[in-house]
Short mmCIF file of C-alpha atoms in Angstrom, two decimals:
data_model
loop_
_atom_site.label_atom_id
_atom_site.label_comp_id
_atom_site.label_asym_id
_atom_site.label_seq_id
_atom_site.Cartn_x
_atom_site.Cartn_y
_atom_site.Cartn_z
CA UNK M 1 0.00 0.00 0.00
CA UNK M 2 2.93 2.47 0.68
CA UNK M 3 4.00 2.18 -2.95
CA UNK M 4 1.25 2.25 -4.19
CA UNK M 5 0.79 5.51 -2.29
CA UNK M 6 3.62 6.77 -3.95
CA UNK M 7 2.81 6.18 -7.66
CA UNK M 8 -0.82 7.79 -6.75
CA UNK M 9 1.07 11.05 -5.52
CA UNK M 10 3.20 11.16 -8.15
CA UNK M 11 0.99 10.68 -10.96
CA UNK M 12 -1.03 13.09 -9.70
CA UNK M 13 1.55 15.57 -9.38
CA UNK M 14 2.09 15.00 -12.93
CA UNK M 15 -1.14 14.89 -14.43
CA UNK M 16 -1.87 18.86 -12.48
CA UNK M 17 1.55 20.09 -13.25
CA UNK M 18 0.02 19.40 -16.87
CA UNK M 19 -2.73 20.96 -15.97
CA UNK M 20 -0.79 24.09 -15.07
CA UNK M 21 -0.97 24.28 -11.37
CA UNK M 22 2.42 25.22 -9.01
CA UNK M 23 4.75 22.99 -8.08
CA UNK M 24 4.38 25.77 -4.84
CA UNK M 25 1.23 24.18 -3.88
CA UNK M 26 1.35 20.86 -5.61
CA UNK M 27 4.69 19.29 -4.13
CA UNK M 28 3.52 19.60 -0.41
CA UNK M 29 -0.36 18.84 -1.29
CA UNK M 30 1.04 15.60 -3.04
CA UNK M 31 3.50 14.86 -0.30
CA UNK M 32 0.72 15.31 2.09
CA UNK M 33 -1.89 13.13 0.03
CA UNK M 34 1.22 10.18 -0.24
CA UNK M 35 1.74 10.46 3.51
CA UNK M 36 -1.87 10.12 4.27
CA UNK M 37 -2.56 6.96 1.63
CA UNK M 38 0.47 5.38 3.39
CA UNK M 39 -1.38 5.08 6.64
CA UNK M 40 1.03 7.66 8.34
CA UNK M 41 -1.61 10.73 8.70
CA UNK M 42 -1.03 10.66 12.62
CA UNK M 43 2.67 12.52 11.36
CA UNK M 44 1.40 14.65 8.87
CA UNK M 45 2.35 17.95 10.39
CA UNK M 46 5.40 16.69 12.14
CA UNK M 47 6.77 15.20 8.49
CA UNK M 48 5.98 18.79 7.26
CA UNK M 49 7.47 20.97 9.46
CA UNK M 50 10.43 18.72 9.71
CA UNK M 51 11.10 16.68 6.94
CA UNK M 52 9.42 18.77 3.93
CA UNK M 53 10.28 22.33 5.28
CA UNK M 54 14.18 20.98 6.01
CA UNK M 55 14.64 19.53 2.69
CA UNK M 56 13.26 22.74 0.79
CA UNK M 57 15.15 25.19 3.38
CA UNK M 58 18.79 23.10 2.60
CA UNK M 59 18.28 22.93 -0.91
CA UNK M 60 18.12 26.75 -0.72
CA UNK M 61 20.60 27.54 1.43
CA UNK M 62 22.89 25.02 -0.52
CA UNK M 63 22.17 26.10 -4.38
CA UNK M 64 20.71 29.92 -3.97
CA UNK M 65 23.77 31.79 -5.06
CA UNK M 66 23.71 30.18 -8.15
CA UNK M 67 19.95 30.48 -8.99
CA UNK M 68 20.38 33.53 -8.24
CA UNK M 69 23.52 35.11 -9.55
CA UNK M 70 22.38 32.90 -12.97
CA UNK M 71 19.63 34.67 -13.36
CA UNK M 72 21.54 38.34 -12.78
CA UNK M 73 23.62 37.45 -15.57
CA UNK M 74 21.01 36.49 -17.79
CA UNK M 75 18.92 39.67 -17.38
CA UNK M 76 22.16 41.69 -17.81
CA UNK M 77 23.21 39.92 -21.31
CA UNK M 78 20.03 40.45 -22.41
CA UNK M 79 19.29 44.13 -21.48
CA UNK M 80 22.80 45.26 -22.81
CA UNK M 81 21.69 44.10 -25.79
CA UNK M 82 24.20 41.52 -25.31
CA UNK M 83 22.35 38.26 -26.05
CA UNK M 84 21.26 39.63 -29.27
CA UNK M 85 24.66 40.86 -30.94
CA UNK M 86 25.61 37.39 -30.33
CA UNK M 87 22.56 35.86 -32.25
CA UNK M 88 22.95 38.55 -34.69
CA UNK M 89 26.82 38.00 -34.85
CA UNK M 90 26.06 34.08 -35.71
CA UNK M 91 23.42 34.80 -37.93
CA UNK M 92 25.39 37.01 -40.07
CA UNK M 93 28.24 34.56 -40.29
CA UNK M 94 26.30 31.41 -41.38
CA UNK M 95 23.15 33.20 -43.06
CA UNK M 96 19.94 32.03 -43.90
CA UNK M 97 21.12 28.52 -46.22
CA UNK M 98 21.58 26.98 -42.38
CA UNK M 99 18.86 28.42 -40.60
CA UNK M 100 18.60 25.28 -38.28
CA UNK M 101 22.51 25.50 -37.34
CA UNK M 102 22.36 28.95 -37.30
CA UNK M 103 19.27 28.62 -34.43
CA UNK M 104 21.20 25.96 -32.65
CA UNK M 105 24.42 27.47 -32.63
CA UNK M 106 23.16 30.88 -31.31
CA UNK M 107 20.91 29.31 -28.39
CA UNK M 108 24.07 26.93 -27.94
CA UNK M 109 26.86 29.81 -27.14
CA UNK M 110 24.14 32.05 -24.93
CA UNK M 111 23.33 28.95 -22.63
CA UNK M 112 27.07 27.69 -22.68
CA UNK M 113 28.19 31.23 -21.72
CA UNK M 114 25.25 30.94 -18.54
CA UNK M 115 22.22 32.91 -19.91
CA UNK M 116 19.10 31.07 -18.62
CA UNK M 117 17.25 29.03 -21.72
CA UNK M 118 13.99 30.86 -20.89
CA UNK M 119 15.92 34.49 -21.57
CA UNK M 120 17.57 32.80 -24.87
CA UNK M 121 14.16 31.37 -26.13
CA UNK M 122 12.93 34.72 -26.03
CA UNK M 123 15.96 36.41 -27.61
CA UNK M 124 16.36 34.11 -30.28
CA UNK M 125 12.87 33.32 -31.43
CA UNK M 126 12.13 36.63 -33.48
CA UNK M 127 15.47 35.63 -35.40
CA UNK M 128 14.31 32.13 -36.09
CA UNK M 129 11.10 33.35 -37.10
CA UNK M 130 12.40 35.88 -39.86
CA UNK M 131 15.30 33.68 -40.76
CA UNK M 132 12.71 30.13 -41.48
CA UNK M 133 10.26 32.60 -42.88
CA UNK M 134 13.05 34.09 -45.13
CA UNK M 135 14.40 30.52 -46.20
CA UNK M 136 10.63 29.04 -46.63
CA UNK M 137 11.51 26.64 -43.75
CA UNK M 138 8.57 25.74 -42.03
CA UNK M 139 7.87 27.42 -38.22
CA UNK M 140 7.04 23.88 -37.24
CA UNK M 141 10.37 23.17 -36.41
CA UNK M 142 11.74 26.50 -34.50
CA UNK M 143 10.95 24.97 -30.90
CA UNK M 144 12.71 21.64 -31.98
CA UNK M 145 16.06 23.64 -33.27
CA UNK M 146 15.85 26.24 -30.05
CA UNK M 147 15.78 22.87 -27.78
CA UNK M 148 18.50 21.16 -29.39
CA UNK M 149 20.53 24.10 -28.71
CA UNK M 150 19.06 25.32 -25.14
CA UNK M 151 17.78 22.06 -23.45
CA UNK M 152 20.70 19.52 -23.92
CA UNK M 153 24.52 19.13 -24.74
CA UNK M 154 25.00 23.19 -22.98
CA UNK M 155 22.96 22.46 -20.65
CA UNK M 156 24.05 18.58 -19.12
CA UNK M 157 27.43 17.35 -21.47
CA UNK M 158 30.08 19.84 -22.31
CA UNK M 159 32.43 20.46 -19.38
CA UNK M 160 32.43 23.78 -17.20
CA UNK M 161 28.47 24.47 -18.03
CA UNK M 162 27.20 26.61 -15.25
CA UNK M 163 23.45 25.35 -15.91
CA UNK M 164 22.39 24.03 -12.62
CA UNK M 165 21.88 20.50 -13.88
CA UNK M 166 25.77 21.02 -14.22
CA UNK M 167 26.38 21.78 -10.48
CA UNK M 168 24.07 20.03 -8.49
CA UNK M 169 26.12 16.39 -8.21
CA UNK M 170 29.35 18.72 -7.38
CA UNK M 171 28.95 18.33 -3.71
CA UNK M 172 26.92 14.83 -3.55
CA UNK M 173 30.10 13.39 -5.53
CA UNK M 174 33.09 15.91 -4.46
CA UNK M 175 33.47 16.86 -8.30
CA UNK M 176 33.72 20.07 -10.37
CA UNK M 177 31.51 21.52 -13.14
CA UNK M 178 34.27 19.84 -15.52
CA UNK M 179 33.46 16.25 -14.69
CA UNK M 180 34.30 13.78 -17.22
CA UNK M 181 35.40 16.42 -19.79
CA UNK M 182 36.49 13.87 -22.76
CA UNK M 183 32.78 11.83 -22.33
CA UNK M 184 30.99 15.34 -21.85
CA UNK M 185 31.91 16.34 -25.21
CA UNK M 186 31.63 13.07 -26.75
CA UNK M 187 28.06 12.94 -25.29
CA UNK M 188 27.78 16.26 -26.52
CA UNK M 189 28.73 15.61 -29.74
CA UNK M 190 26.82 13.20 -30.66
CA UNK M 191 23.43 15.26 -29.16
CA UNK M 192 24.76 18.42 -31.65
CA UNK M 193 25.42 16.25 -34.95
CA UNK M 194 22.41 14.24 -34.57
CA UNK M 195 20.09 16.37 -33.55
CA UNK M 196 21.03 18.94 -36.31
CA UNK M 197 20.98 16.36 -38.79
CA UNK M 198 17.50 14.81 -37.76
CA UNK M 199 16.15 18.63 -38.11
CA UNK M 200 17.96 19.25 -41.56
CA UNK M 201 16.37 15.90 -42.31
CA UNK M 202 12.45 17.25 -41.67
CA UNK M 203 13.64 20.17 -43.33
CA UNK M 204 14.64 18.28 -46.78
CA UNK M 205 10.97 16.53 -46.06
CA UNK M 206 9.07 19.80 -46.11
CA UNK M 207 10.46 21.02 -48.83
CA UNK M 208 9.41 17.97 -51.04
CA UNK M 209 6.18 17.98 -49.65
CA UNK M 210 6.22 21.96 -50.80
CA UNK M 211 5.10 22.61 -47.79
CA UNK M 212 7.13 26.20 -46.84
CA UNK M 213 6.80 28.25 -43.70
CA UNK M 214 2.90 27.72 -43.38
CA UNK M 215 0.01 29.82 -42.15
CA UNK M 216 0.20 31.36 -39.02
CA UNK M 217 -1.52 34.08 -37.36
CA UNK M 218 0.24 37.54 -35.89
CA UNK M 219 -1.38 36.33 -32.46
CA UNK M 220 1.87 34.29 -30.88
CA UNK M 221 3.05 35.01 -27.61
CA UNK M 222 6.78 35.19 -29.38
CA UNK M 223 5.55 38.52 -31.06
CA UNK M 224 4.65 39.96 -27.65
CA UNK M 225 8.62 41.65 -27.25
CA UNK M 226 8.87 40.92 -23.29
CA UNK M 227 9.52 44.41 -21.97
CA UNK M 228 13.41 44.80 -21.88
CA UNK M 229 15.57 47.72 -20.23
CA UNK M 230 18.27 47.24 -23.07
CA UNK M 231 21.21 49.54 -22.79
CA UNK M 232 22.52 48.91 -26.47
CA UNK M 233 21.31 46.49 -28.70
CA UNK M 234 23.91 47.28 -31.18
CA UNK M 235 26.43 46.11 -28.46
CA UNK M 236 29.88 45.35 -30.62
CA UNK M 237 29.94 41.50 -31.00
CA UNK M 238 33.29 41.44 -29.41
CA UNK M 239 32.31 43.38 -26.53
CA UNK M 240 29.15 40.85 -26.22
CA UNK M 241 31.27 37.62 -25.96
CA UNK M 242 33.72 38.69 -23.15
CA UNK M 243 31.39 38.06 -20.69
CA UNK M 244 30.43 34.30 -21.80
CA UNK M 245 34.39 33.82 -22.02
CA UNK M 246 34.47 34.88 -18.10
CA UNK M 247 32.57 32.59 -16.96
CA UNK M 248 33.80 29.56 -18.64
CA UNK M 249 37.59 31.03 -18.22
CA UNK M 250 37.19 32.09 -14.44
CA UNK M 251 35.28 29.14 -14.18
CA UNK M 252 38.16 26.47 -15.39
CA UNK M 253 41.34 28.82 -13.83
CA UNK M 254 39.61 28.77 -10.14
CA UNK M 255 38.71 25.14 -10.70
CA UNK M 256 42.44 23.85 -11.63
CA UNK M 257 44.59 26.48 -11.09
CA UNK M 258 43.38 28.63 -8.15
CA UNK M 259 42.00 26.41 -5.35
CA UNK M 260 43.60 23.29 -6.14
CA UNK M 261 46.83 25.67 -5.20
CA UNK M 262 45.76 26.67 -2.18
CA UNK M 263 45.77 25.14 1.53
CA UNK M 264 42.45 25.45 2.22
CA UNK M 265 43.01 23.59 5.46
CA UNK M 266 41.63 26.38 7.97
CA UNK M 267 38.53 25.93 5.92
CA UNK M 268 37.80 22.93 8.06
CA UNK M 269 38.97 24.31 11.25
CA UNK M 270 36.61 27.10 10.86
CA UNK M 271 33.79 25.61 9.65
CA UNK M 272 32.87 22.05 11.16
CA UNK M 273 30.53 21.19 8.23
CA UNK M 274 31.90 22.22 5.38
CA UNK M 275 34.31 20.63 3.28
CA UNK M 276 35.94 22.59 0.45
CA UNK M 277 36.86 19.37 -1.45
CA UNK M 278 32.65 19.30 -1.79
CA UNK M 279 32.23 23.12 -2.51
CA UNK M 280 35.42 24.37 -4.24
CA UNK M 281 33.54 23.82 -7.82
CA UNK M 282 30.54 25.32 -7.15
CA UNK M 283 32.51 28.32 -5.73
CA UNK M 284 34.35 28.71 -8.79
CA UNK M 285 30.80 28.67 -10.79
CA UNK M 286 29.74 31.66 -8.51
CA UNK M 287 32.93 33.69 -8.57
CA UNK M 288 33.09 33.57 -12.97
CA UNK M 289 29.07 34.31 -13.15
CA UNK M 290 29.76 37.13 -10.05
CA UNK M 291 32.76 38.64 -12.26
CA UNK M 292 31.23 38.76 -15.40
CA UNK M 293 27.90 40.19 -13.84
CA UNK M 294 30.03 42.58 -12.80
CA UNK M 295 31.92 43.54 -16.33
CA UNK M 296 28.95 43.70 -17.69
CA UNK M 297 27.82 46.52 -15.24
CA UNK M 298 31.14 48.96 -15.19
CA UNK M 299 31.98 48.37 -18.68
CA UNK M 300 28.16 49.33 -20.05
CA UNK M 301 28.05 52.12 -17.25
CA UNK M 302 27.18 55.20 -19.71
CA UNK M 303 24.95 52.98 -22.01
CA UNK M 304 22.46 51.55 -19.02
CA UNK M 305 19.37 53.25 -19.14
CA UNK M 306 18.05 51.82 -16.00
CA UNK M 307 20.71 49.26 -14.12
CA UNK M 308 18.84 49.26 -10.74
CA UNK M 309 15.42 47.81 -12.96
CA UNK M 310 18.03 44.92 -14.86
CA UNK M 311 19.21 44.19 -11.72
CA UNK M 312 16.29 44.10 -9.83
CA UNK M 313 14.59 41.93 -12.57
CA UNK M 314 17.46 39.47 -12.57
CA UNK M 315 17.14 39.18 -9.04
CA UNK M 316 13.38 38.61 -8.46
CA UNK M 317 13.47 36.40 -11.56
CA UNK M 318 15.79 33.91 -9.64
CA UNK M 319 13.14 33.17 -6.52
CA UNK M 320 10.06 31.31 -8.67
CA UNK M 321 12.86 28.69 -10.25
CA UNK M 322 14.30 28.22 -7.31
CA UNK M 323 11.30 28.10 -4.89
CA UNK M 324 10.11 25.60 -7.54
CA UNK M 325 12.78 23.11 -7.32
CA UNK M 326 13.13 23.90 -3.44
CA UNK M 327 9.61 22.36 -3.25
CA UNK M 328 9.88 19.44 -5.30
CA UNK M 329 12.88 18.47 -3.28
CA UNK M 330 10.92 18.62 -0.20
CA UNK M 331 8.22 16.51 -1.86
CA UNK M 332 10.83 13.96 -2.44
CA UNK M 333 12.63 13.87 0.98
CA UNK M 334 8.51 13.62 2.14
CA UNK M 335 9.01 10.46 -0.44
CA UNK M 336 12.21 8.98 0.34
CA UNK M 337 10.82 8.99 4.29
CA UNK M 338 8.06 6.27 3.54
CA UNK M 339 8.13 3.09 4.11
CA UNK M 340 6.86 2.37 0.55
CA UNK M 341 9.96 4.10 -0.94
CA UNK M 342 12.22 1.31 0.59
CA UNK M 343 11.37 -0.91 -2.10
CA UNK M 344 11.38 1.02 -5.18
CA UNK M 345 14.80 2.59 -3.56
CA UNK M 346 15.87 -1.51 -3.63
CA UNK M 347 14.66 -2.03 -6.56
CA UNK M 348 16.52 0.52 -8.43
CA UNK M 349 19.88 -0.11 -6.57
CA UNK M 350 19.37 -3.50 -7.70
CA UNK M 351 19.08 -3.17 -11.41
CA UNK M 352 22.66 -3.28 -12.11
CA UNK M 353 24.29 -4.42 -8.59
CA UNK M 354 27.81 -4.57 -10.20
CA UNK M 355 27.27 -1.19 -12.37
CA UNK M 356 25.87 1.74 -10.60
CA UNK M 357 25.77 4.28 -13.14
CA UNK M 358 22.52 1.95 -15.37
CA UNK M 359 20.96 2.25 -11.56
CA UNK M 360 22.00 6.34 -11.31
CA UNK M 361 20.76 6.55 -14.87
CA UNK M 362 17.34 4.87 -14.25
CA UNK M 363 16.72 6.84 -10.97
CA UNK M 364 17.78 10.51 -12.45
CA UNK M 365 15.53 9.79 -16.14
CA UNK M 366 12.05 8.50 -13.86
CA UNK M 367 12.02 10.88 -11.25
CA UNK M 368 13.27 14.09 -14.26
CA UNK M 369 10.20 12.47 -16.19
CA UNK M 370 8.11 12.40 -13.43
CA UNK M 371 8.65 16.07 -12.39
CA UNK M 372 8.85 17.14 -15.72
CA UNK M 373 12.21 19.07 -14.29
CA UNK M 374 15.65 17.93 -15.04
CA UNK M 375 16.94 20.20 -12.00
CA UNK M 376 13.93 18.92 -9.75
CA UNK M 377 14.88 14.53 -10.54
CA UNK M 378 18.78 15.54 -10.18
CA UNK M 379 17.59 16.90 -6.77
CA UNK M 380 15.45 14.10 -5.71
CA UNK M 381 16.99 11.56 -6.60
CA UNK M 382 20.69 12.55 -5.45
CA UNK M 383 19.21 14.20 -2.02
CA UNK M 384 17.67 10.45 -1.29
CA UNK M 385 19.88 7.92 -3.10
CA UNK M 386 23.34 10.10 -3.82
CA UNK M 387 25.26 9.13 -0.43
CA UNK M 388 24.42 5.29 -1.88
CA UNK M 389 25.80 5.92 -5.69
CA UNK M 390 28.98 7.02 -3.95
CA UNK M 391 29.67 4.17 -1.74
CA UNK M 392 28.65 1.74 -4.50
CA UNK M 393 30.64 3.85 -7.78
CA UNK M 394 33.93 3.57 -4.54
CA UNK M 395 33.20 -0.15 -4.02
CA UNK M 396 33.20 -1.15 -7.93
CA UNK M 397 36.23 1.63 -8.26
CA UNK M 398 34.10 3.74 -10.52
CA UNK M 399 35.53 7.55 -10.43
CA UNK M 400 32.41 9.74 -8.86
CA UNK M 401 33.49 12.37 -12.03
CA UNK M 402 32.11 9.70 -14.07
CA UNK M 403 28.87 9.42 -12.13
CA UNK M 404 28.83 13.11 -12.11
CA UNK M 405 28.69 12.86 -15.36
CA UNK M 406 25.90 10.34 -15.70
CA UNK M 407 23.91 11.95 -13.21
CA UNK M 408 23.49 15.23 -15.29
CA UNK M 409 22.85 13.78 -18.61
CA UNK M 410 20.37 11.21 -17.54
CA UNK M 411 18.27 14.25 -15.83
CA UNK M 412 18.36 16.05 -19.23
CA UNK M 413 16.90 12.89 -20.99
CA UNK M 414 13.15 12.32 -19.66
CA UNK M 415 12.44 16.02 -18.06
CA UNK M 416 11.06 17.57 -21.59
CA UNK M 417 8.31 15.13 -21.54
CA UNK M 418 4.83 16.88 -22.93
CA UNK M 419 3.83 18.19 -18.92
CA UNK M 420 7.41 19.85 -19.01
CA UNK M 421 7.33 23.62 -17.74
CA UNK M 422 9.87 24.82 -19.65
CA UNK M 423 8.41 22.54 -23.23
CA UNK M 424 5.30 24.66 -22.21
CA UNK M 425 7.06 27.60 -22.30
CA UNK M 426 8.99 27.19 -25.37
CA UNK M 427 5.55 26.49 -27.14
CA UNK M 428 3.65 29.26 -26.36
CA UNK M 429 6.92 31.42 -27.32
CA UNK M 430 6.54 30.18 -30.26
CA UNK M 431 3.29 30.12 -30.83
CA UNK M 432 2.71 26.60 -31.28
CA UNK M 433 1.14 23.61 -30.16
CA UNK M 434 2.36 20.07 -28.89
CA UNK M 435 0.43 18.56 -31.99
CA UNK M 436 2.19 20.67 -34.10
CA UNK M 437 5.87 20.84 -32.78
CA UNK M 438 6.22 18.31 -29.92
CA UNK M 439 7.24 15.46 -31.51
CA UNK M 440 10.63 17.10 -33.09
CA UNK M 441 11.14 18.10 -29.85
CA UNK M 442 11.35 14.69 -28.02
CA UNK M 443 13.88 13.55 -30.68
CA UNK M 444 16.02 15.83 -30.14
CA UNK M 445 15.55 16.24 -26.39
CA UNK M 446 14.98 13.29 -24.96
CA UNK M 447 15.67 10.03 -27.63
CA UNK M 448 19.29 11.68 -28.91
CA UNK M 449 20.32 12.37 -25.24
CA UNK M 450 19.35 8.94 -24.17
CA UNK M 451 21.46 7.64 -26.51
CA UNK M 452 24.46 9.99 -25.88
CA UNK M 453 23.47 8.62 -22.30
CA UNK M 454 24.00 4.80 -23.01
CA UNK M 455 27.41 6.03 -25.08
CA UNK M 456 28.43 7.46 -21.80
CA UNK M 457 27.81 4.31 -20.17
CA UNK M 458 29.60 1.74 -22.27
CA UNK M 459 32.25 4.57 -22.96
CA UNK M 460 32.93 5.09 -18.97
CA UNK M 461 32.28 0.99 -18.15
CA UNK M 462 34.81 0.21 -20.83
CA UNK M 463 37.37 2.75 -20.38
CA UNK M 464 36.58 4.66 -17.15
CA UNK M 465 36.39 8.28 -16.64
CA UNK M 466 38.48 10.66 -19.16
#
């Protein structure tokens, strides 16, 4: 009865996360309803207070400073008219005969550089929508080629990505954002080449089938310009890439020059809890997005027409992610506290008892599909089963940058099924429906990084991290 509990609350959690209801209200309502089915009501409050309102309250005190300095740097590349110098720099370099890699490429160096996908969708869809209407390419396929660009190998494979899916198994694991670099960009890779090609290949398709840019009405959210504070948006393309090359360049000096150089020893006299070996990466995330927040400000001083709005903006637009995530965290600590959770917890340790990362990979692709959040699985499942990985990857000798690695990319396979906030998002951007664009979008974002996922596998089981 206490799994089936489970699979009630978390269907159910799916099905009105469809529906469009918060994860704010739905995570403890669910965890509250799973509780209750399990026979366990007499603890309700108690397992609130305590176990819900603990989970959600560590999660933010662990991961806020990147939610929120992530989101300060994506308002400020996008209101210095940043973001879109670099679209427009890539756009007039490749032209319209590559529309698709044009799309990809653009969304590709924004989110690798740290601007949140949600800011780049927005920035980048009124280019893809002249540039497939100029080259008769149909609109059909702009929310597939902004995915493959936003939603996968920037966001989970290629080494030093400050996207959160990138930073949460840093201290579960005692890694760095550059995990696994040589099977990161393998992975990545192969998520790039196909997924362009699969695109290119619906492209060649249309355009036997005549069937051109279609119909479409002027109604689309995408032609609603969000209201932007933008300082220059003839920003010098030059100028607009510095601050992308901060963060991956302060990002990879502090990581293995700067702290592995120091003796950070009276770190742990200090502080009884931490442990810099566990923190030292995610440090180095905040420093490079911190210091290239900061360019951006002094260098565009003169041009800002009103800083204190970017900034605020950036700021407030960090708390609704976060909060969300925070909350589906605490719905799975609720979870993992069941009795009912012992056995699907054994059953997935089990699959593979003499390869953890199939088991890792299982655990992070249900519970990302489940929450329709790669950020919100990757929490789950590492804040319940991630002390277990390690002691299993340490008993088989498997290096925990390899089930860093893992970790990440199997959350970015299953989260972008159709109840996914941010495929939601991207549609009504775009002006589309899931009838009408979905299904290019789960190739490219969930069946190509699946298999990059199993490459990893058989790659790192073979050959071990490199």
């Amino acid at each position: 009865m206490g799994t089936l509990a489970i699979i009630i609350s978390l269907m159910l959690l799916m099905f009105l996360a469809y529906r469009g209801i918060s994860v704010l209200l739905l995570a403890p309502l669910m965890a509250s309803l799973a509780v209750l089915l399990s026979g366990d009501g007499a603890f309700l409050l108690p397992i609130y207070t305590d176990t819900f309102m603990q989970a959600l309250g560590n999660y933010i005190i662990q991961f806020f400073p990147l939610f929120l300095l992530g989101a300060l740097f994506g308002q400020l590349m996008a209101d210095s008219g940043a973001a879109q110098s670099i679209a427009n720099g890539i756009v007039d370099k490749l032209g319209t005969h590559h529309v698709v890699l044009t799309v990809v490429l653009a969304c590709a160096v924004l989110t690798y550089g740290g601007v949140s996908l949600f800011v780049v969708a927005f920035a980048i869809y009124p280019i893809s929508r002249e540039l497939f209407h100029r080259a008769n390419v149909p609109k059909r396929l702009i929310p597939a080629s902004i995915a493959l660009g936003s939603f996968t190998f920037t966001m989970t494979a290629l080494p030093g990505t400050p996207a959160i899916q990138n930073a949460i198994p840093i201290p579960f694991f005692e890694t760095n954002s550059f995990a696994a670099p040589g099977l990161g960009i393998i992975a990545g890779m192969i998520m790039l080449v196909l997924g362009t090609l699969y695109i290119q290949s619906r492209v060649r398709k249309a355009a036997a089938q005549n069937e051109g840019y279609g119909r479409h009405t002027q109604n689309e959210v995408g032609n609603e310009k969000p209201e932007t504070n933008t300082a220059n948006s003839s920003m010098p393309l030059l100028l607009a890439l510095i601050p992308l090359l901060l963060v991956i360049g302060l990002n990879a000096l502090f990581t293995y020059g700067i702290f592995p150089a120091l003796d950070l020893g009276f770190i742990d006299e200090a502080f009884e809890n931490v442990s810099p070996d566990g923190q030292t990466g995610l440090w180095a995330i905040l420093i490079a997005l911190l210091s290239a927040s900061a360019w951006l400000m002094i260098t565009r001083w003169r041009q800002w027409q009103d800083l204190k709005d970017t900034v605020n903006k950036g700021v407030l637009g960090s708390l609704l992610p976060i909060f969300n995530t925070a909350s589906e965290v605490g719905y799975g600590a609720v979870i993992a506290s069941l009795a009912g959770f012992t056995i699907i917890r054994d059953a997935v340790l089990n699959v593979s008892p003499n390869n953890p990362l199939i088991s890792e990979a299982l655990a992070m692709s249900v519970l990302a599909g489940i929450t329709g959040s790669s950020s919100g699985g990757l929490s789950i499942a590492l804040q319940t089963l991630g002390s277990e990985y390690l002691a299993m990857a340490q008993e088989v000798g498997i290096d925990p940058e390899l089930m860093h690695r893992v970790a990440s990319l199997a959350a970015g396979g299953m989260d972008t099924l159709p109840h996914s906030g941010a495929v939601i998002t991207l549609l009504a951007i775009c002006g589309l429906t899931h009838r009408q664009s979905y299904a290019n979008v789960a190739m490219v974002t969930i069946v190509l990084p699946i298999g990059a996922l199993i490459s990893v596998i058989t790659l790192g089981t073979l050959f071990g991290s490199f």
